[in-house]
Amino acid sequence: MLPVMAETLSQLVADSFEIAWDYLEATGELGNPDIAANHLLDTIEAMIRCGERRRLLLSNNAITAYQRFRAEQPLSLAS
């Protein structure tokens, strides 16, 4: 039996971020790339610090948190 390769935390962050970014970009919800990148990474990293390791849960929660954040911002900051 072959050993299971554990995904590194940096790869988990990168994969989760990419899923969230690609979704937001495809739906036209990305807005300012710098703000989006910071918010997505902050959300994903906070969840990882709390022990979450499921890539799709990380990316989906980051998407939802970013959508909520953008909805709460004045238009000048969200775009």
Short mmCIF file of N, CA and C in Angstrom, two decimals:
data_model
loop_
_atom_site.label_atom_id
_atom_site.label_comp_id
_atom_site.label_asym_id
_atom_site.label_seq_id
_atom_site.Cartn_x
_atom_site.Cartn_y
_atom_site.Cartn_z
N MET A 1 0.84 -1.18 0.00
CA MET A 1 0.00 0.00 0.00
C MET A 1 0.89 1.24 0.00
N LEU A 2 0.60 2.18 -0.91
CA LEU A 2 1.39 3.40 -1.01
C LEU A 2 0.97 4.39 0.06
N PRO A 3 1.94 5.14 0.62
CA PRO A 3 1.58 6.15 1.62
C PRO A 3 0.81 7.30 0.97
N VAL A 4 -0.11 7.88 1.72
CA VAL A 4 -0.89 9.01 1.24
C VAL A 4 -0.06 10.27 1.39
N MET A 5 0.05 11.03 0.31
CA MET A 5 0.83 12.26 0.35
C MET A 5 -0.02 13.37 0.98
N ALA A 6 0.46 13.92 2.05
CA ALA A 6 -0.26 15.00 2.71
C ALA A 6 -0.01 16.31 1.95
N GLU A 7 -1.06 17.05 1.76
CA GLU A 7 -0.96 18.34 1.10
C GLU A 7 -0.35 19.35 2.08
N THR A 8 0.64 20.11 1.62
CA THR A 8 1.24 21.11 2.50
C THR A 8 0.26 22.25 2.73
N LEU A 9 0.44 22.95 3.83
CA LEU A 9 -0.44 24.08 4.13
C LEU A 9 -0.34 25.16 3.06
N SER A 10 0.86 25.39 2.54
CA SER A 10 1.00 26.42 1.50
C SER A 10 0.25 26.01 0.23
N GLN A 11 0.26 24.72 -0.09
CA GLN A 11 -0.48 24.25 -1.26
C GLN A 11 -1.98 24.33 -1.01
N LEU A 12 -2.41 24.03 0.20
CA LEU A 12 -3.81 24.13 0.56
C LEU A 12 -4.30 25.58 0.42
N VAL A 13 -3.51 26.52 0.91
CA VAL A 13 -3.86 27.94 0.78
C VAL A 13 -3.92 28.32 -0.70
N ALA A 14 -2.90 27.94 -1.46
CA ALA A 14 -2.85 28.30 -2.88
C ALA A 14 -4.03 27.72 -3.65
N ASP A 15 -4.34 26.46 -3.41
CA ASP A 15 -5.46 25.81 -4.12
C ASP A 15 -6.79 26.45 -3.75
N SER A 16 -7.00 26.69 -2.46
CA SER A 16 -8.26 27.29 -2.00
C SER A 16 -8.41 28.70 -2.55
N PHE A 17 -7.33 29.45 -2.53
CA PHE A 17 -7.34 30.81 -3.07
C PHE A 17 -7.67 30.79 -4.56
N GLU A 18 -7.03 29.90 -5.30
CA GLU A 18 -7.25 29.84 -6.74
C GLU A 18 -8.70 29.50 -7.08
N ILE A 19 -9.29 28.57 -6.35
CA ILE A 19 -10.70 28.22 -6.58
C ILE A 19 -11.58 29.45 -6.35
N ALA A 20 -11.37 30.14 -5.23
CA ALA A 20 -12.18 31.31 -4.91
C ALA A 20 -11.97 32.43 -5.94
N TRP A 21 -10.72 32.70 -6.27
CA TRP A 21 -10.38 33.76 -7.23
C TRP A 21 -11.01 33.48 -8.59
N ASP A 22 -10.85 32.25 -9.08
CA ASP A 22 -11.39 31.89 -10.40
C ASP A 22 -12.92 32.05 -10.43
N TYR A 23 -13.57 31.65 -9.35
CA TYR A 23 -15.03 31.78 -9.29
C TYR A 23 -15.42 33.26 -9.33
N LEU A 24 -14.82 34.07 -8.48
CA LEU A 24 -15.17 35.49 -8.41
C LEU A 24 -14.86 36.20 -9.73
N GLU A 25 -13.77 35.82 -10.36
CA GLU A 25 -13.41 36.42 -11.65
C GLU A 25 -14.42 36.01 -12.73
N ALA A 26 -14.80 34.74 -12.75
CA ALA A 26 -15.73 34.24 -13.76
C ALA A 26 -17.12 34.85 -13.61
N THR A 27 -17.52 35.16 -12.38
CA THR A 27 -18.85 35.74 -12.15
C THR A 27 -18.85 37.26 -12.19
N GLY A 28 -17.68 37.87 -12.37
CA GLY A 28 -17.60 39.33 -12.42
C GLY A 28 -17.68 39.99 -11.06
N GLU A 29 -17.45 39.23 -10.00
CA GLU A 29 -17.58 39.76 -8.64
C GLU A 29 -16.22 40.09 -8.00
N LEU A 30 -15.15 40.01 -8.76
CA LEU A 30 -13.82 40.15 -8.18
C LEU A 30 -13.56 41.55 -7.63
N GLY A 31 -13.91 42.58 -8.37
CA GLY A 31 -13.64 43.94 -7.91
C GLY A 31 -12.15 44.24 -7.93
N ASN A 32 -11.71 45.06 -7.00
CA ASN A 32 -10.30 45.45 -6.90
C ASN A 32 -9.45 44.22 -6.58
N PRO A 33 -8.49 43.87 -7.45
CA PRO A 33 -7.71 42.65 -7.24
C PRO A 33 -6.91 42.63 -5.94
N ASP A 34 -6.36 43.76 -5.53
CA ASP A 34 -5.57 43.81 -4.29
C ASP A 34 -6.46 43.58 -3.07
N ILE A 35 -7.60 44.24 -3.06
CA ILE A 35 -8.53 44.08 -1.94
C ILE A 35 -9.05 42.64 -1.90
N ALA A 36 -9.41 42.12 -3.07
CA ALA A 36 -9.92 40.76 -3.16
C ALA A 36 -8.88 39.75 -2.66
N ALA A 37 -7.64 39.89 -3.12
CA ALA A 37 -6.59 38.95 -2.73
C ALA A 37 -6.37 38.97 -1.22
N ASN A 38 -6.29 40.16 -0.65
CA ASN A 38 -6.07 40.27 0.80
C ASN A 38 -7.23 39.66 1.58
N HIS A 39 -8.45 39.95 1.15
CA HIS A 39 -9.62 39.45 1.88
C HIS A 39 -9.71 37.93 1.78
N LEU A 40 -9.52 37.39 0.59
CA LEU A 40 -9.59 35.94 0.41
C LEU A 40 -8.51 35.24 1.24
N LEU A 41 -7.28 35.74 1.17
CA LEU A 41 -6.19 35.12 1.93
C LEU A 41 -6.42 35.21 3.43
N ASP A 42 -6.87 36.37 3.89
CA ASP A 42 -7.13 36.52 5.32
C ASP A 42 -8.18 35.52 5.80
N THR A 43 -9.24 35.35 5.01
CA THR A 43 -10.31 34.42 5.39
C THR A 43 -9.81 32.98 5.40
N ILE A 44 -9.11 32.59 4.35
CA ILE A 44 -8.60 31.23 4.24
C ILE A 44 -7.60 30.93 5.35
N GLU A 45 -6.69 31.85 5.60
CA GLU A 45 -5.67 31.63 6.64
C GLU A 45 -6.29 31.57 8.04
N ALA A 46 -7.29 32.38 8.29
CA ALA A 46 -7.96 32.34 9.60
C ALA A 46 -8.63 30.99 9.82
N MET A 47 -9.26 30.47 8.79
CA MET A 47 -9.92 29.17 8.91
C MET A 47 -8.91 28.05 9.11
N ILE A 48 -7.77 28.14 8.42
CA ILE A 48 -6.71 27.13 8.58
C ILE A 48 -6.16 27.17 10.00
N ARG A 49 -5.98 28.38 10.55
CA ARG A 49 -5.51 28.50 11.93
C ARG A 49 -6.48 27.86 12.92
N CYS A 50 -7.76 27.82 12.54
CA CYS A 50 -8.78 27.17 13.40
C CYS A 50 -8.88 25.67 13.14
N GLY A 51 -8.06 25.15 12.23
CA GLY A 51 -8.00 23.71 12.00
C GLY A 51 -8.68 23.19 10.75
N GLU A 52 -9.30 24.06 9.97
CA GLU A 52 -10.00 23.61 8.77
C GLU A 52 -8.98 23.22 7.69
N ARG A 53 -9.21 22.08 7.03
CA ARG A 53 -8.29 21.62 5.99
C ARG A 53 -9.02 21.21 4.70
N ARG A 54 -10.33 21.38 4.66
CA ARG A 54 -11.08 21.01 3.46
C ARG A 54 -11.06 22.15 2.45
N ARG A 55 -10.42 21.90 1.34
CA ARG A 55 -10.16 22.92 0.31
C ARG A 55 -11.45 23.60 -0.16
N LEU A 56 -12.47 22.85 -0.47
CA LEU A 56 -13.70 23.46 -0.98
C LEU A 56 -14.43 24.27 0.08
N LEU A 57 -14.40 23.82 1.31
CA LEU A 57 -15.00 24.60 2.38
C LEU A 57 -14.24 25.91 2.57
N LEU A 58 -12.92 25.85 2.53
CA LEU A 58 -12.11 27.07 2.64
C LEU A 58 -12.44 28.05 1.52
N SER A 59 -12.47 27.56 0.29
CA SER A 59 -12.72 28.46 -0.84
C SER A 59 -14.16 28.98 -0.83
N ASN A 60 -15.13 28.13 -0.54
CA ASN A 60 -16.52 28.58 -0.52
C ASN A 60 -16.77 29.61 0.58
N ASN A 61 -16.19 29.40 1.75
CA ASN A 61 -16.36 30.38 2.83
C ASN A 61 -15.66 31.68 2.51
N ALA A 62 -14.51 31.60 1.84
CA ALA A 62 -13.80 32.83 1.44
C ALA A 62 -14.63 33.60 0.42
N ILE A 63 -15.26 32.90 -0.50
CA ILE A 63 -16.12 33.55 -1.50
C ILE A 63 -17.28 34.25 -0.81
N THR A 64 -17.96 33.53 0.06
CA THR A 64 -19.11 34.10 0.77
C THR A 64 -18.72 35.30 1.62
N ALA A 65 -17.60 35.20 2.32
CA ALA A 65 -17.13 36.31 3.16
C ALA A 65 -16.79 37.53 2.29
N TYR A 66 -16.18 37.29 1.14
CA TYR A 66 -15.82 38.40 0.26
C TYR A 66 -17.08 39.04 -0.35
N GLN A 67 -18.03 38.22 -0.76
CA GLN A 67 -19.28 38.76 -1.29
C GLN A 67 -19.99 39.62 -0.24
N ARG A 68 -20.00 39.16 0.98
CA ARG A 68 -20.63 39.91 2.08
C ARG A 68 -19.86 41.23 2.30
N PHE A 69 -18.54 41.15 2.31
CA PHE A 69 -17.69 42.33 2.48
C PHE A 69 -17.97 43.36 1.39
N ARG A 70 -18.04 42.92 0.14
CA ARG A 70 -18.29 43.85 -0.97
C ARG A 70 -19.67 44.47 -0.87
N ALA A 71 -20.65 43.70 -0.45
CA ALA A 71 -22.01 44.21 -0.33
C ALA A 71 -22.11 45.30 0.74
N GLU A 72 -21.23 45.24 1.72
CA GLU A 72 -21.25 46.20 2.83
C GLU A 72 -20.42 47.46 2.56
N GLN A 73 -19.62 47.45 1.47
CA GLN A 73 -18.72 48.56 1.18
C GLN A 73 -19.37 49.59 0.28
N PRO A 74 -18.97 50.87 0.44
CA PRO A 74 -19.38 51.89 -0.54
C PRO A 74 -18.85 51.48 -1.92
N LEU A 75 -19.52 51.87 -2.96
CA LEU A 75 -19.13 51.46 -4.32
C LEU A 75 -17.70 51.82 -4.64
N SER A 76 -17.17 52.93 -4.16
CA SER A 76 -15.81 53.34 -4.48
C SER A 76 -14.77 52.37 -3.94
N LEU A 77 -15.04 51.72 -2.81
CA LEU A 77 -14.09 50.77 -2.24
C LEU A 77 -14.25 49.36 -2.80
N ALA A 78 -15.42 49.01 -3.20
CA ALA A 78 -15.71 47.65 -3.64
C ALA A 78 -15.29 47.38 -5.07
N SER A 79 -15.12 48.39 -5.88
CA SER A 79 -14.80 48.17 -7.30
C SER A 79 -13.32 48.16 -7.58
#
